[in-house]
Tab-separated table of C-alpha atoms in Angstrom:
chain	number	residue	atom	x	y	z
A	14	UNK	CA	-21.566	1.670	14.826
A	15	UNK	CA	-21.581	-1.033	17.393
A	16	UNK	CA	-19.280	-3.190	18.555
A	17	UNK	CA	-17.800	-3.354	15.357
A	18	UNK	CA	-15.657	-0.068	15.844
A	19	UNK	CA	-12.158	-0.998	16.725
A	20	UNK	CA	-12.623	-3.626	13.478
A	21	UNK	CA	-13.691	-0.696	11.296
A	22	UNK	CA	-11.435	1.999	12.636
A	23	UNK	CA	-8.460	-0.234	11.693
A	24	UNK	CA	-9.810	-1.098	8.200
A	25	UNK	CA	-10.401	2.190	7.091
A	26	UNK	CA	-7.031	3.234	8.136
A	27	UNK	CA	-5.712	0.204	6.161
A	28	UNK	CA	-7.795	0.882	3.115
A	29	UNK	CA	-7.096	4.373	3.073
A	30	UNK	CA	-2.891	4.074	3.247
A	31	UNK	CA	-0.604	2.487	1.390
A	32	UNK	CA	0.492	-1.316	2.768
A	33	UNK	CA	4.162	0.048	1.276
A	34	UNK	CA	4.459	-3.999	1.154
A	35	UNK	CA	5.402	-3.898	-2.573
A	36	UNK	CA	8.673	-1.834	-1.494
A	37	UNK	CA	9.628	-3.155	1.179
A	38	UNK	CA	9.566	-6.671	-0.330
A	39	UNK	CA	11.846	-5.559	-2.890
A	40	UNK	CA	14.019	-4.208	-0.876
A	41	UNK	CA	14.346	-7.221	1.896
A	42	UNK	CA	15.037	-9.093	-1.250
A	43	UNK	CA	18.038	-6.940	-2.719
A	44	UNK	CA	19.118	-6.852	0.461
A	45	UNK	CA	18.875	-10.700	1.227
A	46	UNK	CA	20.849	-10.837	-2.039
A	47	UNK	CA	23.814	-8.468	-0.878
A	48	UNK	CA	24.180	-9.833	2.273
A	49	UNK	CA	24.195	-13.590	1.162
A	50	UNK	CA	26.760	-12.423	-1.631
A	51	UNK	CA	28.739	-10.692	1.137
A	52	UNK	CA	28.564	-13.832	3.585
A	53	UNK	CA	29.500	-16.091	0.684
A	54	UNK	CA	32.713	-13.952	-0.027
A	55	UNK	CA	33.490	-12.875	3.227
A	56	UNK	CA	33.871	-16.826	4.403
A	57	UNK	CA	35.126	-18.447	1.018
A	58	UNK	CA	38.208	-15.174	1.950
A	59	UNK	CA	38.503	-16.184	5.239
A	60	UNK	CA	39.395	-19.349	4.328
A	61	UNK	CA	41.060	-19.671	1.076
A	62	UNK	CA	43.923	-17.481	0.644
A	63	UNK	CA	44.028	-17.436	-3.118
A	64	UNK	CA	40.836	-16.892	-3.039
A	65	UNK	CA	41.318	-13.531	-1.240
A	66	UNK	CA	44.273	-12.380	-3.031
A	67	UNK	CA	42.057	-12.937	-6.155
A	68	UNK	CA	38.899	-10.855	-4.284
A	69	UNK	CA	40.939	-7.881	-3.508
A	70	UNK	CA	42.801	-7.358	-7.338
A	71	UNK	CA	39.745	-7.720	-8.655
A	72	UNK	CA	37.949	-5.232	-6.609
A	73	UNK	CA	40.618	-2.686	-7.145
A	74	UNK	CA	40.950	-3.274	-10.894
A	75	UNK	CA	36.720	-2.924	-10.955
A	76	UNK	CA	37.455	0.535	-8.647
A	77	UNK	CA	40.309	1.366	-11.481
A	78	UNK	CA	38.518	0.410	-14.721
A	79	UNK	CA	35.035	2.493	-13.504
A	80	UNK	CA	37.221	5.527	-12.521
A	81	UNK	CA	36.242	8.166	-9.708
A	82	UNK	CA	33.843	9.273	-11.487
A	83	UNK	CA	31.471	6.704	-11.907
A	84	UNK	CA	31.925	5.709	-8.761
A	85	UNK	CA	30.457	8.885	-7.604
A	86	UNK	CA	27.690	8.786	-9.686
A	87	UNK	CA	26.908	4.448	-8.190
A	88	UNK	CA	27.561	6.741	-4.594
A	89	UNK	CA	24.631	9.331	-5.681
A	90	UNK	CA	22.433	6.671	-6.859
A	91	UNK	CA	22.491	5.214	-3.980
A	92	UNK	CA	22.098	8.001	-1.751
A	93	UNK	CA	18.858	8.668	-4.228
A	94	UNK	CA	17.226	5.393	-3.431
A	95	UNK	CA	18.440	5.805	0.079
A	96	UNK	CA	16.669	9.097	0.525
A	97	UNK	CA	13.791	7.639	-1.425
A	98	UNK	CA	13.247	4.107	0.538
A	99	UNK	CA	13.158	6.422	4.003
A	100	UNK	CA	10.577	8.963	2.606
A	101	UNK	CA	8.147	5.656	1.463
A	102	UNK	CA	8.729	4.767	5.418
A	103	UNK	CA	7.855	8.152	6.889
A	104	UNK	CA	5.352	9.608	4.495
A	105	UNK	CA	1.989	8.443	5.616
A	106	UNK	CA	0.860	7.233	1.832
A	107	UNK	CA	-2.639	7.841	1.101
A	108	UNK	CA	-4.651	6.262	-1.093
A	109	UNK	CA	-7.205	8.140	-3.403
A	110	UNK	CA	-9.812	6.945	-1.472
A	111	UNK	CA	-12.460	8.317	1.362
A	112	UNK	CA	-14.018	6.061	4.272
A	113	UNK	CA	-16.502	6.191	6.625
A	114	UNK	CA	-19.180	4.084	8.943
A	115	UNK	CA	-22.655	4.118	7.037
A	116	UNK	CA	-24.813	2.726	9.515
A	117	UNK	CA	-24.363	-0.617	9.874
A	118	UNK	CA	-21.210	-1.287	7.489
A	119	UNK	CA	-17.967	0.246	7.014
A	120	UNK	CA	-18.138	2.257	3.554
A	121	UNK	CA	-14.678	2.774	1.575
A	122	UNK	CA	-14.968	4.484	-2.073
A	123	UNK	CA	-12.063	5.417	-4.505
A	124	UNK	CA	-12.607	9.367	-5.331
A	125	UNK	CA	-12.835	8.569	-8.826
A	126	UNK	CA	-15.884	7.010	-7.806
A	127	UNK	CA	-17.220	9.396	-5.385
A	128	UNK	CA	-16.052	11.897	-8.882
A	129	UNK	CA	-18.404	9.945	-10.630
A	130	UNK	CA	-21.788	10.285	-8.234
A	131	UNK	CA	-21.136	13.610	-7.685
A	132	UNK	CA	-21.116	14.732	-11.693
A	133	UNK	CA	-23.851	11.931	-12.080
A	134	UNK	CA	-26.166	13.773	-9.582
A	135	UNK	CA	-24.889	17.573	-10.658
A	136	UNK	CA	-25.715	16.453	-14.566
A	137	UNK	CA	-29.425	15.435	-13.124
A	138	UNK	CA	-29.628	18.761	-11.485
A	139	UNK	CA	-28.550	20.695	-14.229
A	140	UNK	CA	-30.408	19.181	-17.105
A	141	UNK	CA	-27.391	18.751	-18.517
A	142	UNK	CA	-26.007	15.054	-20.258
A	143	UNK	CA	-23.244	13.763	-18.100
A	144	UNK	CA	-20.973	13.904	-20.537
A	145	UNK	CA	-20.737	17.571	-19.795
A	146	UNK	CA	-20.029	17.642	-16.127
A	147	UNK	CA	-16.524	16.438	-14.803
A	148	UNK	CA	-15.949	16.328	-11.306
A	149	UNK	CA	-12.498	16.095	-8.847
A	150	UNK	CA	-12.656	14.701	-5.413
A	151	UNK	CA	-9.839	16.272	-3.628
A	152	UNK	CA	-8.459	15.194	0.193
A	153	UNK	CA	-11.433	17.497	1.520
A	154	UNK	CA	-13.509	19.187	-1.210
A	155	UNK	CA	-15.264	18.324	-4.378
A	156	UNK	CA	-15.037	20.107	-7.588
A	157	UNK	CA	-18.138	19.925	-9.883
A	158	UNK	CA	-17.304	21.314	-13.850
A	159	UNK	CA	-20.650	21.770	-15.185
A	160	UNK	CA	-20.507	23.210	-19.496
A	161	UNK	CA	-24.422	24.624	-19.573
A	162	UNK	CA	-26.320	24.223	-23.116
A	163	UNK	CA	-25.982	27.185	-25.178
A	164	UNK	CA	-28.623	29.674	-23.918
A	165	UNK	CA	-29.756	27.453	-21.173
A	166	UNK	CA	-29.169	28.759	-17.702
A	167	UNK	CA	-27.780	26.699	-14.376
A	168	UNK	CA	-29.733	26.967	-11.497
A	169	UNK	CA	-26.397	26.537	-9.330
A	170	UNK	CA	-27.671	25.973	-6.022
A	171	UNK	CA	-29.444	23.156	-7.105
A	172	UNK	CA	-26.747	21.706	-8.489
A	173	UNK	CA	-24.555	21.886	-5.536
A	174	UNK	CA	-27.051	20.979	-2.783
A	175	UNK	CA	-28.027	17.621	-5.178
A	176	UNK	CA	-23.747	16.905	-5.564
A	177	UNK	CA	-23.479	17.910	-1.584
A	178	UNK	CA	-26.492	15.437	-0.718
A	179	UNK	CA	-24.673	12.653	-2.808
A	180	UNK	CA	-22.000	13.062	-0.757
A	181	UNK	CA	-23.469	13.119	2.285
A	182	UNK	CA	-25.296	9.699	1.570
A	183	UNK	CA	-22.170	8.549	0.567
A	184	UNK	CA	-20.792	9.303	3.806
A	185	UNK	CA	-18.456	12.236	2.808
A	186	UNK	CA	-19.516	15.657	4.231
A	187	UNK	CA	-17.198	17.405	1.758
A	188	UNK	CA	-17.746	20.769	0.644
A	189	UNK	CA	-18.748	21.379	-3.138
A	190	UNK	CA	-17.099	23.845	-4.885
A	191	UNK	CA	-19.028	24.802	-8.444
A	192	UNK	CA	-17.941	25.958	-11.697
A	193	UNK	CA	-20.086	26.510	-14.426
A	194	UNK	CA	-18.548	27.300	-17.702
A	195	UNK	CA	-19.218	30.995	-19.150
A	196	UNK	CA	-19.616	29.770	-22.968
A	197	UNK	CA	-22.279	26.650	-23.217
A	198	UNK	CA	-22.316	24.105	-25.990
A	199	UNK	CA	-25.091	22.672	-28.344
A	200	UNK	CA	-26.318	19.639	-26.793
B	24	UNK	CA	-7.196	-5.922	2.820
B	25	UNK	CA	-4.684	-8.681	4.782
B	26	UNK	CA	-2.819	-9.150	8.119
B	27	UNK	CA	0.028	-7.712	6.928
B	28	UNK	CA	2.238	-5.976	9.895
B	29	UNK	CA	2.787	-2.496	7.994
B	30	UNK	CA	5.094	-0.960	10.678
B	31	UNK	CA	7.654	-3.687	10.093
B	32	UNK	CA	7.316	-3.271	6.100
B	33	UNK	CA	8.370	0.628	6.911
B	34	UNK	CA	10.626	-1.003	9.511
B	35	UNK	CA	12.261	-2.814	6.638
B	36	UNK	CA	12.116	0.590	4.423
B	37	UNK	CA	13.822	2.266	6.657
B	38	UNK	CA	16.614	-0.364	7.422
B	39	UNK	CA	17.257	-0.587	3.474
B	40	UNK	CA	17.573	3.101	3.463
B	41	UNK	CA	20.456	3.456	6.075
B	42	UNK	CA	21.678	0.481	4.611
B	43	UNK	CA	21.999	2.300	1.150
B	44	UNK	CA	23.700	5.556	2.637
B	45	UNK	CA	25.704	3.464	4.390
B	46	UNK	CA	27.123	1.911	1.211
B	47	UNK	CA	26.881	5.523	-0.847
B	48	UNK	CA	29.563	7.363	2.260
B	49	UNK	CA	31.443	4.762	2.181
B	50	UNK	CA	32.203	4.281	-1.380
B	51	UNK	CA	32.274	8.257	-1.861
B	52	UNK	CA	34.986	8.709	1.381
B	53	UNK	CA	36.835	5.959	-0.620
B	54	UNK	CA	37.806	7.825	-4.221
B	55	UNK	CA	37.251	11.591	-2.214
B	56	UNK	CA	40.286	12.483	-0.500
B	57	UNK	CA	39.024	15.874	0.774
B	58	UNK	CA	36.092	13.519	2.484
B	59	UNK	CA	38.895	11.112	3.422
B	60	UNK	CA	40.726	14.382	5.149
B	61	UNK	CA	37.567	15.579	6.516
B	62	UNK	CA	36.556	12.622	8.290
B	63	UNK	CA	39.766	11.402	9.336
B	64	UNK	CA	39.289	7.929	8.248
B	65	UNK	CA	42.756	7.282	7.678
B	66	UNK	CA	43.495	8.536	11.306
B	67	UNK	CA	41.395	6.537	13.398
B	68	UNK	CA	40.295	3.326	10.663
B	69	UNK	CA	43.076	1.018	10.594
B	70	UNK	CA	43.862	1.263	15.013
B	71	UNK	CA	40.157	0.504	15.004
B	72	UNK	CA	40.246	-2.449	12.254
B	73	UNK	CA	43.077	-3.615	14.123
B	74	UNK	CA	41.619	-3.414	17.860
B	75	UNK	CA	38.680	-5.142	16.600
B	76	UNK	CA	40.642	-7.900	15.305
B	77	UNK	CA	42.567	-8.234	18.488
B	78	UNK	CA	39.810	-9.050	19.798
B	79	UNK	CA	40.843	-13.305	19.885
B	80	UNK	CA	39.804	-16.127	21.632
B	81	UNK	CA	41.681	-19.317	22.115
B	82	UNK	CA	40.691	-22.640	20.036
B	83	UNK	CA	43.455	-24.715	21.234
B	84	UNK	CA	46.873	-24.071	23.421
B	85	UNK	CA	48.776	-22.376	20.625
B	86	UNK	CA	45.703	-21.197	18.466
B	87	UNK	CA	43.594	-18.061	19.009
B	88	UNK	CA	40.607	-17.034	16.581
B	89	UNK	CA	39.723	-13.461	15.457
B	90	UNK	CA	35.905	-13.069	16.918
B	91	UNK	CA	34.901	-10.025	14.832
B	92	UNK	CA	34.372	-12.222	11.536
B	93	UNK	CA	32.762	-14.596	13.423
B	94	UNK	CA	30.004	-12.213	14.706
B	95	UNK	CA	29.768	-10.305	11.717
B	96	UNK	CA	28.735	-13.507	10.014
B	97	UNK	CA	26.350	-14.757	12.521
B	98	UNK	CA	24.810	-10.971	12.632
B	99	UNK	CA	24.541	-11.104	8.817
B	100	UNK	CA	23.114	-15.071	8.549
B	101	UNK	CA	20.619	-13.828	11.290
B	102	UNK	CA	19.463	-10.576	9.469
B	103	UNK	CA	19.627	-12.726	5.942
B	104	UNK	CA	17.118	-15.425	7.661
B	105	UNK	CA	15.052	-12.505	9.365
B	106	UNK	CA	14.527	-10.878	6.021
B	107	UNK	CA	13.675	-13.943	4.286
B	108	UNK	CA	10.973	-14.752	7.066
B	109	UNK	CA	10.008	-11.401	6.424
B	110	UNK	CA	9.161	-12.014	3.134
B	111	UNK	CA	7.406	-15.193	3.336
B	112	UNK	CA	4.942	-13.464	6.148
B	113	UNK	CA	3.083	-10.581	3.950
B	114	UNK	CA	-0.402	-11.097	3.333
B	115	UNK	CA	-2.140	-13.502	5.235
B	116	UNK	CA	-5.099	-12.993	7.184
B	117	UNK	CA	-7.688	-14.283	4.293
B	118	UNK	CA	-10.338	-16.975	5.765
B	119	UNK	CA	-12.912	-19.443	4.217
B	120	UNK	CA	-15.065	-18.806	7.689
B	121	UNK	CA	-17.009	-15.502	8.177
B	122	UNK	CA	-18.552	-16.920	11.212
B	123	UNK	CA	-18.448	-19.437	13.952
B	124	UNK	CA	-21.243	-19.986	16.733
B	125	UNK	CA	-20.265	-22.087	19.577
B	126	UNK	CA	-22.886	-23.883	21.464
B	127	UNK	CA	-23.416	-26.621	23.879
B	128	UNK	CA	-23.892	-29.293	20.460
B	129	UNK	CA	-20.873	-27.651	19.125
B	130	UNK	CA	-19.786	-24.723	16.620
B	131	UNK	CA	-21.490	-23.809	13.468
B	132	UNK	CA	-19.208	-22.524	10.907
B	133	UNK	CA	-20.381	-20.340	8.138
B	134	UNK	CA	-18.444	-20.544	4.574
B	135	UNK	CA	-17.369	-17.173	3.079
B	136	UNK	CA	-19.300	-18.972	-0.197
B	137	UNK	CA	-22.688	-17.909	2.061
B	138	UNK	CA	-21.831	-14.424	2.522
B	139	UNK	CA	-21.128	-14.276	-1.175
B	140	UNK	CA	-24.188	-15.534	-2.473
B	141	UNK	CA	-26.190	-13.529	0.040
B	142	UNK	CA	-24.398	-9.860	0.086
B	143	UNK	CA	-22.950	-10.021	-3.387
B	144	UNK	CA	-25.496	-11.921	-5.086
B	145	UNK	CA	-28.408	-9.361	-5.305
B	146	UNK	CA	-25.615	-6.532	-6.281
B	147	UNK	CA	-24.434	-8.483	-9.127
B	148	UNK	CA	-27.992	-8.512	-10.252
B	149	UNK	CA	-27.962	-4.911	-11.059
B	150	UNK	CA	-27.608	-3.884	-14.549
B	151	UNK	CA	-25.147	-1.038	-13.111
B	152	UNK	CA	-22.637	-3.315	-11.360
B	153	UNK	CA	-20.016	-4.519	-13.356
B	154	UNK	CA	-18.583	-7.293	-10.715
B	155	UNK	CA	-19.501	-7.678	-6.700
B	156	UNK	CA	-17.402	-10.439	-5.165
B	157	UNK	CA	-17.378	-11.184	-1.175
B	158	UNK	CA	-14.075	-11.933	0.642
B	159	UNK	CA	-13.728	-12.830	4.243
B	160	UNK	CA	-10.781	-11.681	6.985
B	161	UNK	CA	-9.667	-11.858	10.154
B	162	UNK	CA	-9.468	-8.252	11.755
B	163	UNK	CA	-8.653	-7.647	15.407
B	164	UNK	CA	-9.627	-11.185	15.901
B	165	UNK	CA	-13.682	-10.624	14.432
B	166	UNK	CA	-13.983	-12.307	11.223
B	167	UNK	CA	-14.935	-9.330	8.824
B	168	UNK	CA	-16.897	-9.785	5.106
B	169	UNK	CA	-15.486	-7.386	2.757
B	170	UNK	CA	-17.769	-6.997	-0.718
B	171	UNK	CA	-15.656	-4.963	-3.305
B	172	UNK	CA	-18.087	-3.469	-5.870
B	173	UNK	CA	-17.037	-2.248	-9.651
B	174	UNK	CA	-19.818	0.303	-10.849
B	175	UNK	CA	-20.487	1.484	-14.546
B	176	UNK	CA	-19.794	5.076	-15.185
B	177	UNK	CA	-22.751	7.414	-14.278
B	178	UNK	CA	-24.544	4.623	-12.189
B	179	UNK	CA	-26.475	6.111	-9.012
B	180	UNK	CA	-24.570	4.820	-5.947
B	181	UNK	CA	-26.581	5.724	-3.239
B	182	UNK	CA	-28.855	2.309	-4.536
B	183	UNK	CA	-25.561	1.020	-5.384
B	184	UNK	CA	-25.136	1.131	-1.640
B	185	UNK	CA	-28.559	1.006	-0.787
B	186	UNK	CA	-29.194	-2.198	-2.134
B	187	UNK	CA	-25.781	-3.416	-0.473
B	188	UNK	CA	-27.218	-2.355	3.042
B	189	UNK	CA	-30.479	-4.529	2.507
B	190	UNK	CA	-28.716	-7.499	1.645
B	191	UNK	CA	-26.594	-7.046	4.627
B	192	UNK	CA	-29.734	-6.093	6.926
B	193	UNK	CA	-30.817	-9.901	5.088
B	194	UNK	CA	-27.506	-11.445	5.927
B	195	UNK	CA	-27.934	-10.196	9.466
B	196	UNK	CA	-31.093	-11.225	9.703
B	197	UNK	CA	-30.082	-14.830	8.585
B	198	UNK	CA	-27.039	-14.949	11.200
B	199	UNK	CA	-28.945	-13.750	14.180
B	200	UNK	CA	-25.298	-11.590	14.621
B	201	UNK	CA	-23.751	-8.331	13.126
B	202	UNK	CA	-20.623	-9.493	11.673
B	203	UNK	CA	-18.522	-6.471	10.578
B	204	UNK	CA	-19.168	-5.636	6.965
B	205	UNK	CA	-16.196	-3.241	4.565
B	206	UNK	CA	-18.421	-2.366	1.422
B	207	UNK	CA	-15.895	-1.319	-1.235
B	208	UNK	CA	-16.516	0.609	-4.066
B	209	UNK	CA	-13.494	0.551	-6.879
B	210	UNK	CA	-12.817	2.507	-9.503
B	211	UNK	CA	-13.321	0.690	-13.096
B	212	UNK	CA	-10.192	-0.298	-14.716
B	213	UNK	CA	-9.168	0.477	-18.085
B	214	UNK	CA	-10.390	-2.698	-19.568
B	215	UNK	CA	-14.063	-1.503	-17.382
B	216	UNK	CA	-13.682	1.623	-19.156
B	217	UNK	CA	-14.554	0.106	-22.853
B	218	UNK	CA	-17.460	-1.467	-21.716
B	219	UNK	CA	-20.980	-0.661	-23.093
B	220	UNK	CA	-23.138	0.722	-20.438
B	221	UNK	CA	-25.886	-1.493	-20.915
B	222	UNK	CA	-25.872	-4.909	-19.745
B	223	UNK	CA	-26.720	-7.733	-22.247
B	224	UNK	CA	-28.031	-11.014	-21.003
């Protein structure tokens, strides 16, 4: 990596967490909505007495018809998106996705992906079709599924080097964890 | 990838939030009167409404205007107009130029379109790649190419990426410079996922 670091650095953190645009879009616009309806009111009140007198039966009559009840359940709701809108702003939302610098370019691959070469590199090892190996790429480990062919054995240490080395070319030094099913099947 | 500011998006989140809790106390202090007891509303609200309201200033000789309302609307047409800006200012950030050499004759601009048929090109070519397209950004001021590659399922990525370094190392070698380069491999959607995995021509 060159000179091309800060760019990279800040792409991969951008690739790798949620923009949270999509949310917060919504919300500016519900709240844009609110407001204006609010501004509209509060002034068209201000100025037209009728108007007011009008505002303030109705709102009571709305307060009277939903009961205390309901209200308290609108109040909850609330408090539930409330609670939910600040826990999109803290957490740090990360995508399903790993990144690193390959040599020259900056490399970003969805784990189902990365999933995919490592259980297309295990089945190689293990003599196995792929259909038979299933693979999970976790925050910081993979996890390689591997159902043998009846009376066939697994060399297993094969298998995991050859997932660990597509990993490492693929610029994620995770750990592979193994499992190799006790009963095989009939290929 | 775009120029989106994401601190003011959780900003915005966050604003929305107290916003809502706001509105969710103050609706349940209004039908609870053990929360109307326990806060004291009734106590210390209406001397407070009314000391705001006092607060006048004088339009004419015998007129005086309440300037509460007055601010409260200006604060809320401000935030309104802020928001809507707001809104209007995601994304961004895309360019048609993934390079521009200035010389004594002038600058040289290079079309995104180049990139595309140089990086992308040769991936698309591959019998394991379902779609490679090119896109161009501005990042920290350095225009950076961005190739987002869609593989077939149990294709070997290491030429995957392989063959996306060469054509880079070609693209470099074309440019004379070492624009930043995001290689992005996606995950196959569920239309991807019904595809044969051979290629037809």
């Amino acid at each position: 990596m060159s000179d091309s670091t800060q760019v990279y650095r800040r792409v991969m953190r951008r690739e790798t967490h949620s923009p949270r645009s999509v949310s917060a879009v919504i919300a500016a616009i519900v709240l844009v909505l609110v407001l204006l309806a609010a501004l509209v009111g509060g002034i068209w009140a201000a100025v037209d007495g009728a108007f007011r007198a009008t505002a303030l039966k109705a709102s009571s009559q709305v307060f009277e018809t939903l009961g205390n009840s309901w209200v308290v359940a609108i109040a909850v709701l609330l408090t539930v998106v409330a609670l939910w809108l600040i826990l999109l702003a803290i957490l740090p939302g990360r995508k399903r996705r790993h990144a690193t610098v390959a040599g020259r370019v900056a490399l970003v691959i969805d784990d189902g992906v990365l999933a995919d070469g490592a259980a297309y590199r295990a089945a190689h090892a293990a003599g196995v079709p792929r259909d038979q190996v299933s693979a999970t790429v976790a925050r910081n480990r993979v996890d390689v599924r591997v159902t043998p062919i009846s009376g066939v054995s697994v060399n297993q240490g094969a298998v995991t080097r050859a997932a660990a080395e597509e990993m490492r070319i693929l610029g994620s030094n995770m750990p592979v964890n193994l499992h190799v099913e006790d009963r095989g099947v009939i290929a | 990838m775009n120029a989106t500011n994401r601190g003011m998006n959780r900003f915005v989140l966050v604003f929305a939030g107290l916003v809502s809790l706001l509105a969710a106390g103050a609706l349940l202090v209004a039908v609870t009167p053990n929360l109307q007891e326990l806060t004291r509303v009734k106590s210390w609200g209406p001397p407070t409404f009314h000391r705001v309201m006092s607060w006048t200033l004088p339009v004419s000789e015998t007129q005086r205007v309440a300037m509460a309302p007055i601010i409260a609307v200006a604060v809320a047409a401000l935030v309104v107009l802020l928001l809507i800006k707001f809104v209007f200012s995601r994304g961004g950030g895309r360019t048609g130029t993934v390079l521009s050499i200035a010389s004594d004759e002038g600058t040289t601009s290079v079309a995104s379109g180049v990139a595309d048929g140089v990086i992308a090109a040769p991936l698309r070519e591959r019998h394991d790649v379902i779609a490679a397209h090119t896109r161009a950004f501005i990042v920290a001021g350095e225009e950076t190419v961005h190739i987002k590659i869609r593989t077939r399922r149990s294709t070997d990525l290491s030429q995957v990426v392989e063959t996306a370094q060469r054509a880079v190392a070609e693209w470099d070698g074309l440019t004379g410079e070492n624009t930043p380069v995001v290689l992005q491999l996606v995950d196959r959607g569920v239309r991807d996922s019904f595809r044969s995995e051979a290629r037809v021509r």
